[in-house]
Coordinates of C-alpha atoms in Angstrom, one line a residue:
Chain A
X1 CA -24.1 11.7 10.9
X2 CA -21.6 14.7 11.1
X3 CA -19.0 14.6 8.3
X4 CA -15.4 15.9 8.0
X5 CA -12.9 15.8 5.4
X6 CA -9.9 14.2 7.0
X7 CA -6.7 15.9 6.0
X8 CA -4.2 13.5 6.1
X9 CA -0.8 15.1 5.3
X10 CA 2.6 13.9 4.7
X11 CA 3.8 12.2 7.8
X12 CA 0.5 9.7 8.7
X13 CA -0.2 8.4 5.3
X14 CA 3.8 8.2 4.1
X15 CA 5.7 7.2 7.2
X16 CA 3.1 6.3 10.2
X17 CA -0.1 4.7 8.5
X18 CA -1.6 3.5 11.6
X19 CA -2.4 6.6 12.1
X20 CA -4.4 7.0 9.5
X21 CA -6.4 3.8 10.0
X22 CA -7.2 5.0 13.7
X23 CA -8.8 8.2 12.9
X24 CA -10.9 6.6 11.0
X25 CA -12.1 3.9 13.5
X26 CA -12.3 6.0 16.6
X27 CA -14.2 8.9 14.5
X28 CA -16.6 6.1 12.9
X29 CA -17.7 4.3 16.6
X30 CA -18.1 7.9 17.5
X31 CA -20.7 8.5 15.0
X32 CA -18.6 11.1 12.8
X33 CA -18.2 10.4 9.3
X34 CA -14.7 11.2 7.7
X35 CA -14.2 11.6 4.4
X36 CA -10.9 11.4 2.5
X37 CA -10.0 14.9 1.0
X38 CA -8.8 13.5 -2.8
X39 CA -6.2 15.3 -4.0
X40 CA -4.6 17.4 -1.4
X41 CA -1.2 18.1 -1.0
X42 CA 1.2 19.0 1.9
X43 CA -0.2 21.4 3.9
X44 CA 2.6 22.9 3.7
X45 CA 4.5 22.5 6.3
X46 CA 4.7 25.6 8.6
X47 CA 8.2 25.9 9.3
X48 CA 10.3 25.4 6.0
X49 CA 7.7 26.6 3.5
X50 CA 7.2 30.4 5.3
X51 CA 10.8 30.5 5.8
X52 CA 11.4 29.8 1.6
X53 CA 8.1 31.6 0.5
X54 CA 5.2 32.8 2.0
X55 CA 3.4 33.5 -1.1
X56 CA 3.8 29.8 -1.8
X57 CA 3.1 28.8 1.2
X58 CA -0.3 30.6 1.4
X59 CA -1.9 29.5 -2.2
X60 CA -1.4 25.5 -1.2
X61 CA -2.7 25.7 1.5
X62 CA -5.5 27.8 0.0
X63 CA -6.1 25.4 -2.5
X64 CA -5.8 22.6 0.6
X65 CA -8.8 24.7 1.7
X66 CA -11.2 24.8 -1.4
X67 CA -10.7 21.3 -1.5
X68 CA -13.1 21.1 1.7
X69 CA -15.1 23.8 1.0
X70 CA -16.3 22.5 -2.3
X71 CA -17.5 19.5 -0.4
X72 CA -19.2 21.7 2.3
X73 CA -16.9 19.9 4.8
X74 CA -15.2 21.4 7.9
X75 CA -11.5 20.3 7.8
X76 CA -9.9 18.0 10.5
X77 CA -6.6 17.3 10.7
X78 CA -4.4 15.2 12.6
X79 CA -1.4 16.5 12.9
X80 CA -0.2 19.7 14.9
X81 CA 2.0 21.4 11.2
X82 CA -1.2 20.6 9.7
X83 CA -3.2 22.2 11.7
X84 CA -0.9 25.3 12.2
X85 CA -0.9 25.9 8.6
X86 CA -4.2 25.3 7.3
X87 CA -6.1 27.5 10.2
X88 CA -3.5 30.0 10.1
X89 CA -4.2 30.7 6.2
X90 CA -7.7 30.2 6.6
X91 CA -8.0 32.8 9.4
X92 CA -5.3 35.4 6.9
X93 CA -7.7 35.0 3.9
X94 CA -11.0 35.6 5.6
X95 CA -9.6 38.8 7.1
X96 CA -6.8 40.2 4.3
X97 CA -9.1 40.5 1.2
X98 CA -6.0 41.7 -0.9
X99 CA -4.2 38.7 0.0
X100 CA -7.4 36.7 -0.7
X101 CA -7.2 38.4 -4.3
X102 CA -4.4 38.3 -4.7
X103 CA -4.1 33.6 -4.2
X104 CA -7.5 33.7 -5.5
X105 CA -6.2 35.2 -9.0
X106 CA -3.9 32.2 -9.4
X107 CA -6.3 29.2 -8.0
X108 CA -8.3 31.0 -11.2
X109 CA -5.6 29.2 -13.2
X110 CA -6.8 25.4 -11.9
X111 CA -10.2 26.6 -11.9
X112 CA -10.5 27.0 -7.9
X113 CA -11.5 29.7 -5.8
X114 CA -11.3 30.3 -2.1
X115 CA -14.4 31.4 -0.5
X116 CA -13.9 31.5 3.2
X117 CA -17.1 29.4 4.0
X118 CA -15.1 26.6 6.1
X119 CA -13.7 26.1 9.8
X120 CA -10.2 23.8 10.4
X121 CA -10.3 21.5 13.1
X122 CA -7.4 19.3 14.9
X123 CA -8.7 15.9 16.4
X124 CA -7.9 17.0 19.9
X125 CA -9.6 20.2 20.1
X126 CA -12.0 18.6 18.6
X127 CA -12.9 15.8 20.0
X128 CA -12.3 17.7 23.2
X129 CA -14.9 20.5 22.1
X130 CA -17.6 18.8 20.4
X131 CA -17.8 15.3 21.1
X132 CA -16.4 15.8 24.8
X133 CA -15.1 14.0 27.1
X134 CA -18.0 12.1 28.6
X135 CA -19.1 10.4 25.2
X136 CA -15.1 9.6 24.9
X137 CA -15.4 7.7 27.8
X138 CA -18.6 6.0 27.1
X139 CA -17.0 4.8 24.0
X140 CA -14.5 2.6 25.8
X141 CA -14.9 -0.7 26.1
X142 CA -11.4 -2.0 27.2
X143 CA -9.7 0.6 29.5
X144 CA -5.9 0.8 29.6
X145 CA -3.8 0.3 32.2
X146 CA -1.4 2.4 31.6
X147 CA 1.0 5.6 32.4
X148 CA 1.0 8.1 29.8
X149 CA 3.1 11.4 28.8
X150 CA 1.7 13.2 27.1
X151 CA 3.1 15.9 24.4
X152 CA 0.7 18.7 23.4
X153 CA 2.9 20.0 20.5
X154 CA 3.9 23.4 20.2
X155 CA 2.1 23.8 16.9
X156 CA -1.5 22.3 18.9
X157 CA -1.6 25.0 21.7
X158 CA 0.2 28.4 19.6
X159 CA -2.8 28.0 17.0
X160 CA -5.7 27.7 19.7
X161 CA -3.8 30.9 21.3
X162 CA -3.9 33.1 18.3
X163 CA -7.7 32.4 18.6
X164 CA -7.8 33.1 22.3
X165 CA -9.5 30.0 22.9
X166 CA -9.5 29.5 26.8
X167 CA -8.6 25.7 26.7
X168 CA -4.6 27.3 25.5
X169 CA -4.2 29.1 28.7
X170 CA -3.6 26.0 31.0
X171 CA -4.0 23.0 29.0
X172 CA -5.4 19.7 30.7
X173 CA -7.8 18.7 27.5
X174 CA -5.7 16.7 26.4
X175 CA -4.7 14.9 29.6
X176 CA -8.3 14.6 30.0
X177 CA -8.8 12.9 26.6
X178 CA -6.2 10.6 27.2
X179 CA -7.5 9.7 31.2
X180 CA -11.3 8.8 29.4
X181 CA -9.4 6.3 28.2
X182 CA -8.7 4.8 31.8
X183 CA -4.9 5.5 31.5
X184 CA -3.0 8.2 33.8
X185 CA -1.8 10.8 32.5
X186 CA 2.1 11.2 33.9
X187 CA 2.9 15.3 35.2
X188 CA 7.0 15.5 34.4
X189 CA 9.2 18.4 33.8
X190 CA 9.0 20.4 31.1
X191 CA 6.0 18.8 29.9
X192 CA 4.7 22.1 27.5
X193 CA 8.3 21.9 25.8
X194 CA 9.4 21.3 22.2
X195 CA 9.9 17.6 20.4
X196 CA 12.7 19.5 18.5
X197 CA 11.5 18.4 15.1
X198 CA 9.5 21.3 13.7
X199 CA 10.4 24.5 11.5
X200 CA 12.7 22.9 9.0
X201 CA 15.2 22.4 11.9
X202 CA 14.8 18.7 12.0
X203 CA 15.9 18.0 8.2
X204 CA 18.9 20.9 8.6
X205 CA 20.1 20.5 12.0
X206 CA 19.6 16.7 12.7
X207 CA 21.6 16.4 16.0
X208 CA 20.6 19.7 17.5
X209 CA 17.1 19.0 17.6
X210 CA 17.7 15.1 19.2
X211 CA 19.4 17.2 22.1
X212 CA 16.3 19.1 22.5
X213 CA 14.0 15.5 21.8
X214 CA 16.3 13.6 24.3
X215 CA 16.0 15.9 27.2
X216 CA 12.6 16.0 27.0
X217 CA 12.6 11.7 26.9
X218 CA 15.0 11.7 29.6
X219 CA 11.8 14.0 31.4
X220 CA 9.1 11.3 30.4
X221 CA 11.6 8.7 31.8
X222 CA 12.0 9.6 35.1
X223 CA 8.3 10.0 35.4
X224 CA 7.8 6.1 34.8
X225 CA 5.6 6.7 31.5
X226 CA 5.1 3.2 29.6
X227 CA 4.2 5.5 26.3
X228 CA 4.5 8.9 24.9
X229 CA 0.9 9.9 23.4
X230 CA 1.2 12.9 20.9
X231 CA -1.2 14.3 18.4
X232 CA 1.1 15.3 16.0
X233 CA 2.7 12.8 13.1
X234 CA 5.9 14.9 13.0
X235 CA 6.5 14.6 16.8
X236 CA 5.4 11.1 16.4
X237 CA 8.0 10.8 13.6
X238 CA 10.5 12.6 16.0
X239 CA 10.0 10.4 19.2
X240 CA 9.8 7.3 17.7
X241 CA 13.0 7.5 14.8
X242 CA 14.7 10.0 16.9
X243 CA 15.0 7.3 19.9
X244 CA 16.7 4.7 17.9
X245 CA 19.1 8.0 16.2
X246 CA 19.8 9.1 20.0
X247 CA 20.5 5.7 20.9
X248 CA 23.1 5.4 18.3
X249 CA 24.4 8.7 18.2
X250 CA 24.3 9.4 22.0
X251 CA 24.9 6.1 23.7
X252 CA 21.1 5.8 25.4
X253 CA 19.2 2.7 25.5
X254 CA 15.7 4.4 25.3
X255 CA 12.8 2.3 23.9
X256 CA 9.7 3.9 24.9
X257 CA 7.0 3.3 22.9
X258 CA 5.2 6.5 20.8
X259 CA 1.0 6.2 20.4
X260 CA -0.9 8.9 18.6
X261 CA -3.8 9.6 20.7
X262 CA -6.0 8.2 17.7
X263 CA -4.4 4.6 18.5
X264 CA -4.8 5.0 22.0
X265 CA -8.4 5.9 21.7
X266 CA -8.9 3.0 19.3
X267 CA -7.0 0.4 22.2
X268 CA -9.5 1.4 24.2
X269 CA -12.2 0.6 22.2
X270 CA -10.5 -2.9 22.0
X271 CA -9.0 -2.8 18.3
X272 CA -6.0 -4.4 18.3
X273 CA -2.5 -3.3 18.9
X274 CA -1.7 -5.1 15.0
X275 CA -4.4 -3.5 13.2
X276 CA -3.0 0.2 14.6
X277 CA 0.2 0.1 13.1
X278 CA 1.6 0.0 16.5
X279 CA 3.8 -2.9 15.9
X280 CA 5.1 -1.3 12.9
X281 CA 7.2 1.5 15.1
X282 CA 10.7 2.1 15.2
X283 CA 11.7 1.4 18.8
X284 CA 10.3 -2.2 19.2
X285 CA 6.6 -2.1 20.6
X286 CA 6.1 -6.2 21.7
X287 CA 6.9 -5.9 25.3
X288 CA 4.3 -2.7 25.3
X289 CA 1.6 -5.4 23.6
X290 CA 2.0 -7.7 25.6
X291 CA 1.1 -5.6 28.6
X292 CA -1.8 -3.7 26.8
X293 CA -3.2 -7.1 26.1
X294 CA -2.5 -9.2 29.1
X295 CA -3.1 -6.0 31.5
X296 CA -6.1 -4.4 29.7
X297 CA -7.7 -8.1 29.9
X298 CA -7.8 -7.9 33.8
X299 CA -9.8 -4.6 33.5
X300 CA -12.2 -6.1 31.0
X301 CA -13.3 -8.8 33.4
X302 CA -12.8 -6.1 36.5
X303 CA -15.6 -3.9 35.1
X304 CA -17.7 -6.4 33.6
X305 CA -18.3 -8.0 37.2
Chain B
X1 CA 1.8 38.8 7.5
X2 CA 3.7 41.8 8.9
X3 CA 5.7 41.1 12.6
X4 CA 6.6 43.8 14.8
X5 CA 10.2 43.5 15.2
X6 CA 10.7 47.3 16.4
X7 CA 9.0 46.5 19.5
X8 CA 11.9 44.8 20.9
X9 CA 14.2 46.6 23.1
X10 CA 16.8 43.6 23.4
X11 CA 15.8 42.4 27.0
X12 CA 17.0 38.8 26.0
X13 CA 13.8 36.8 27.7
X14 CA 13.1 35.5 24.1
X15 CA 16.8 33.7 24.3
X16 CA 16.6 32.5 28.2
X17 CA 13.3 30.4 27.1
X18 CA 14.7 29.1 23.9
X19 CA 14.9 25.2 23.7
X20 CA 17.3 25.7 21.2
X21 CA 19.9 28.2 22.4
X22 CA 20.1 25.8 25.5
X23 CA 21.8 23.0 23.2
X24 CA 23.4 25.2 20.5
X25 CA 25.2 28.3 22.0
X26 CA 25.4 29.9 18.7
X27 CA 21.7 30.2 18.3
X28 CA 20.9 33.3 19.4
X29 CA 17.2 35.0 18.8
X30 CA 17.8 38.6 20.6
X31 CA 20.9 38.5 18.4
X32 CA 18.9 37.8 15.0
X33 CA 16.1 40.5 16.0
X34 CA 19.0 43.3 17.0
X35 CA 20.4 42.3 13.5
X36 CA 17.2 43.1 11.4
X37 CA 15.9 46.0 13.7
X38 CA 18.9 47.8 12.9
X39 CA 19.6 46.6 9.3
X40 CA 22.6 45.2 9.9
X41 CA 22.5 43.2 6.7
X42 CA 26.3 42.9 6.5
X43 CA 26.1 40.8 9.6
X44 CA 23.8 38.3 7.9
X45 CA 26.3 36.1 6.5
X46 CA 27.5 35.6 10.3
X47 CA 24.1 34.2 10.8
X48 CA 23.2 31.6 8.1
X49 CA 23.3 28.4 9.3
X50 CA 22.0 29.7 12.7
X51 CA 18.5 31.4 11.7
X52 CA 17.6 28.1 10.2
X53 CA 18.2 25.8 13.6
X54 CA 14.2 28.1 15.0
X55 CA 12.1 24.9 15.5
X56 CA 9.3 27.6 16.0
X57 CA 8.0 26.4 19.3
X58 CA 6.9 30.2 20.4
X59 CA 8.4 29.8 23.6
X60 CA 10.5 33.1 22.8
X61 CA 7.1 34.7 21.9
X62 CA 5.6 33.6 24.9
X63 CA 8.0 34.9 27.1
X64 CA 8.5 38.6 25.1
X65 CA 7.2 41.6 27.8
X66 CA 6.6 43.7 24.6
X67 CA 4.7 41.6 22.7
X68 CA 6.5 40.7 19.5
X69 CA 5.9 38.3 17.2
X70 CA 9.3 37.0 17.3
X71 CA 8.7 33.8 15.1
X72 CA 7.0 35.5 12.1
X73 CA 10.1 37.9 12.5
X74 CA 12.6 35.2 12.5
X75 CA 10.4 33.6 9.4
X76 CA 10.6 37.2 7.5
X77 CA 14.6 37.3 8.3
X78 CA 15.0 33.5 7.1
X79 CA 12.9 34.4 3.9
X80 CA 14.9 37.4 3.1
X81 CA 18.0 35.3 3.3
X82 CA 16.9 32.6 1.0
X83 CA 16.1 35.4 -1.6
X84 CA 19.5 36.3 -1.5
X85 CA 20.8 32.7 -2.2
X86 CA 20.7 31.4 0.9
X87 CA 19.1 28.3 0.8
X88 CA 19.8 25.4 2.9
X89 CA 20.3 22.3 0.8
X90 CA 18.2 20.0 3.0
X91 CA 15.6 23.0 2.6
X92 CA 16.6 23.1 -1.1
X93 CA 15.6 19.2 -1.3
X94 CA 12.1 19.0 0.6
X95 CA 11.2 22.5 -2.0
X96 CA 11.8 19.9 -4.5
X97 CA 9.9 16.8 -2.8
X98 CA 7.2 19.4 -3.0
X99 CA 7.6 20.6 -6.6
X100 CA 7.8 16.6 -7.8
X101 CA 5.1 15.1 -6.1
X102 CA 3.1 17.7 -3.8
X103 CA 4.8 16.0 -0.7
X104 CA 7.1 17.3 1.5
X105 CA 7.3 14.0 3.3
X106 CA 6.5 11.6 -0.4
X107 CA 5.7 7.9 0.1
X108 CA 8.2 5.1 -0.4
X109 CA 8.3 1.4 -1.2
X110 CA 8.3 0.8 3.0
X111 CA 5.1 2.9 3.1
X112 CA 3.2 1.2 0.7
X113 CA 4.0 -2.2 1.8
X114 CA 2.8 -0.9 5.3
X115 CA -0.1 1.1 3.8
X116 CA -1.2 -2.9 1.6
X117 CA -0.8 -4.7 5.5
X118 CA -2.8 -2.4 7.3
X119 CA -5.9 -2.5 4.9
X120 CA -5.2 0.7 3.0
X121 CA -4.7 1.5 -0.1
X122 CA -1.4 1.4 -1.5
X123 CA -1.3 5.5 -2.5
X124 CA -2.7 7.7 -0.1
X125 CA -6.1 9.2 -1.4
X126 CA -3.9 12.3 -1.6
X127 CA -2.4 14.2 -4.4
X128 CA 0.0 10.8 -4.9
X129 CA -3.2 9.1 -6.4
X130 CA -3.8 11.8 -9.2
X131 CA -1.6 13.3 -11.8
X132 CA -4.2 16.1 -12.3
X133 CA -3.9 17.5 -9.3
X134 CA -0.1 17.3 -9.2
X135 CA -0.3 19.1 -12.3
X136 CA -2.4 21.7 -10.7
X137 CA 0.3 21.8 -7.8
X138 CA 3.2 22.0 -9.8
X139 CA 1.1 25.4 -12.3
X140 CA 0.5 26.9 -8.5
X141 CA 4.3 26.6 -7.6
X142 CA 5.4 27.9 -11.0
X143 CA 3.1 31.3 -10.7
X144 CA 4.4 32.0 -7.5
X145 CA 8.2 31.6 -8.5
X146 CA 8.6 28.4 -6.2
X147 CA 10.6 26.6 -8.9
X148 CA 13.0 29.2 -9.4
X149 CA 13.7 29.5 -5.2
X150 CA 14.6 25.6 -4.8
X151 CA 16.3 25.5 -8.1
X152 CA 19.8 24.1 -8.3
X153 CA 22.6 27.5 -8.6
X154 CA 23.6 27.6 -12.1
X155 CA 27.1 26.9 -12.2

């Protein structure tokens, strides 16, 4: 069995738990092994930490990195800031061996050292890249009748770019993941555009970036999705508290409910809505169960005949 | 680390794709890179809040003719300006999250009652469920002068 230290963040484990609990079911029926990574910290976050202090920034997510590597573990991580971060610094440190002197001179002080030996993963990419799309699919047991739009995340795509990994150029491997599951995946307008949260901007300019969240809502709207599926807690975070903040601040009325595509996966392998965390969102989730269960039922019979 | 700011020869297409200057008309990205390529720090007052409302989505970057790597520019020009003082309180406060428990987003009595009904353990297996490795957070943050940027201004 293939193991991975799961990097859990700030988001998942503080604000959206169900998260957490779904990577590890949908990675365990798939035969991968996740490990919790004790002791790590915030990645940190991409945004707000370069923008106070690179320096910083760098050496926690170096130590972030010899966490893994002591344990011979790849990294994967579920969340797009996560992800942004800890490849990022990975891929400066095995190239720029001042800078790698340079954070390696203080980990020295908490006895850590970073060697380089390690890759970073995000659950997406990698789900889509070695566990594929076929096996996904072979893992369902209850497919979802459902539309779904889907938000990449700025900070899922920009890293995979830097790399000049061919699945950035015109991304469908996510839509893909998320039709294995028997749901459609929604096309709507400015579907490769920002949640608004990310770079610090969502904790200094609050209203600014639920303009940018709501217009990209309004989008998902008009294209009849029943649920937003991200990969990204911080979007997550942004959809699901920034609809009930728009709806006070702006006048809407949305309630569309917000899935990481760890508790889609894990529907679909017929875990329950309750045990996801689902019911535990902001906007209220019941009407959204109620169809998942009664709807997904009617497939379960469907394909068992 | 480095960006390439002095590729930019002020076409604008950076600003035309920005999510951001479509809501806020006083966020401006051609405006910040003009600013730095030609030094114009007297100008930078002018342009605190504004540098700070970059949700970094690369769209600008994407949509640059010449190449530049206009968010790691912006990052340099927003790291500059907090080394001259000018923080952003919220900014201020999730430096300090950081520094106190190696969170930027720490847990709170709604997560753990959340974490308990789902099955999980009440503190994340993170740095939350060790004061060792906090302590080995908070001796990283202190070598590299963290403390001092997200301290409180001495009255």
């Amino acid at each position: 069995m293939t193991e991975l230290s799961l990097f859990l963040g700030c988001v998942a484990p503080n604000r959206y738990p169900g998260i957490e609990v779904a990577a590890k079911k949908v990675f365990s029926r798939l035969g991968v092994e996740l490990a919790d990574l004790e002791g790590a910290s915030c990645c940190p976050a991409p945004g707000v930490f370069k923008s106070l202090d690179k320096v910083t920034w760098l050496t926690l997510a170096s130590r972030n990195i010899t966490l893994s590597e002591k344990k011979s573990d790849d990294i994967l991580t579920i969340c797009n800031g996560c992800f942004s971060t800890l490849k990022d610094a990975n891929d400066i440190l095995k190239e720029d061996t001042t800078l790698k002197k340079e954070v390696n001179s203080k980990l020295a002080e908490i006895g850590h050292e970073y060697r380089g030996t390690q890759d970073v993963r995000h659950v997406i990419e990698y789900l889509y890249r070695e566990v594929g799309v076929d096996r996904v699919r072979e893992a369902v047991t209850r497919p979802l009748n459902l539309r779904v739009a889907v938000h990449y995340g700025c900070h899922l795509i920009q890293p995979l770019k830097d790399s000049n990994l061919e699945i950035a150029d015109k991304p469908t491997f996510f839509d893909e993941l998320v039709e294995a599951t028997g749901a459609i995946s929604v096309d709507y307008t400015d579907k490769m555009s920002c949640c608004g949260a990310g770079g610090g901007a969502r904790t200094a300019v609050l209203d600014a970036t639920l303009k940018i969240a709501n217009k990209k809502l309004e989008h998902m709207k008009e294209a009849g999705a029943d649920c937003i599926v991200d990969a990204c807690p911080f979007c997550h975070l942004q959809f699901d508290m920034g609809q009930s903040e728009i709806n006070q601040k702006f006048g809407k009325n949305y309630d569309m409910p917000v899935l990481h595509y760890t508790q889609l996966l894990a529907l679909a392998m017929g875990f329950s809505p309750e045990e996801l965390g689902i019911a535990m969102n902001a906007v209220d989730t019941s009407r959204f169960i109620e169809k998942v269960k009664t709807e997904t039922l009617e497939n379960e019979v469907c394909t068992s005949v | 680390m480095s960006s390439n700011i002095e590729r930019c020869y002020q076409c604008g297409q950076c600003t035309a794709a920005c999510p951001m200057a479509e809501q806020e008309q006083a966020y401006k990205i051609r405006r910040f890179l003009q600013m730095e390529k030609l030094g114009l720090k007297s100008e930078e007052p002018m342009a605190i809040p504004f540098i700070f409302y970059c949700t970094t989505c690369y769209k600008c970057q994407d949509n640059c003719p010449q190449g530049v790597k206009i968010v790691d520019g912006l990052l340099s020009i927003r790291e500059a300006a907090v080394r001259n003082g000018n923080i952003l309180p919220a900014h201020r406060k999730i430096g300090q999250m950081l520094m106190d428990s190696g969170h930027a987003v720490p847990g709170n009595e709604d997560a753990k009652k959340r974490r308990l009904q789902l099955g999980l353990t009440e503190m994340p297996p993170t740095v939350a469920s060790s004061e060792k490795q906090l302590n080995d957070i908070k001796i990283l943050l202190n070598l590299s002068g963290f403390d001092q940027i997200v301290a409180e201004e001495k009255a």
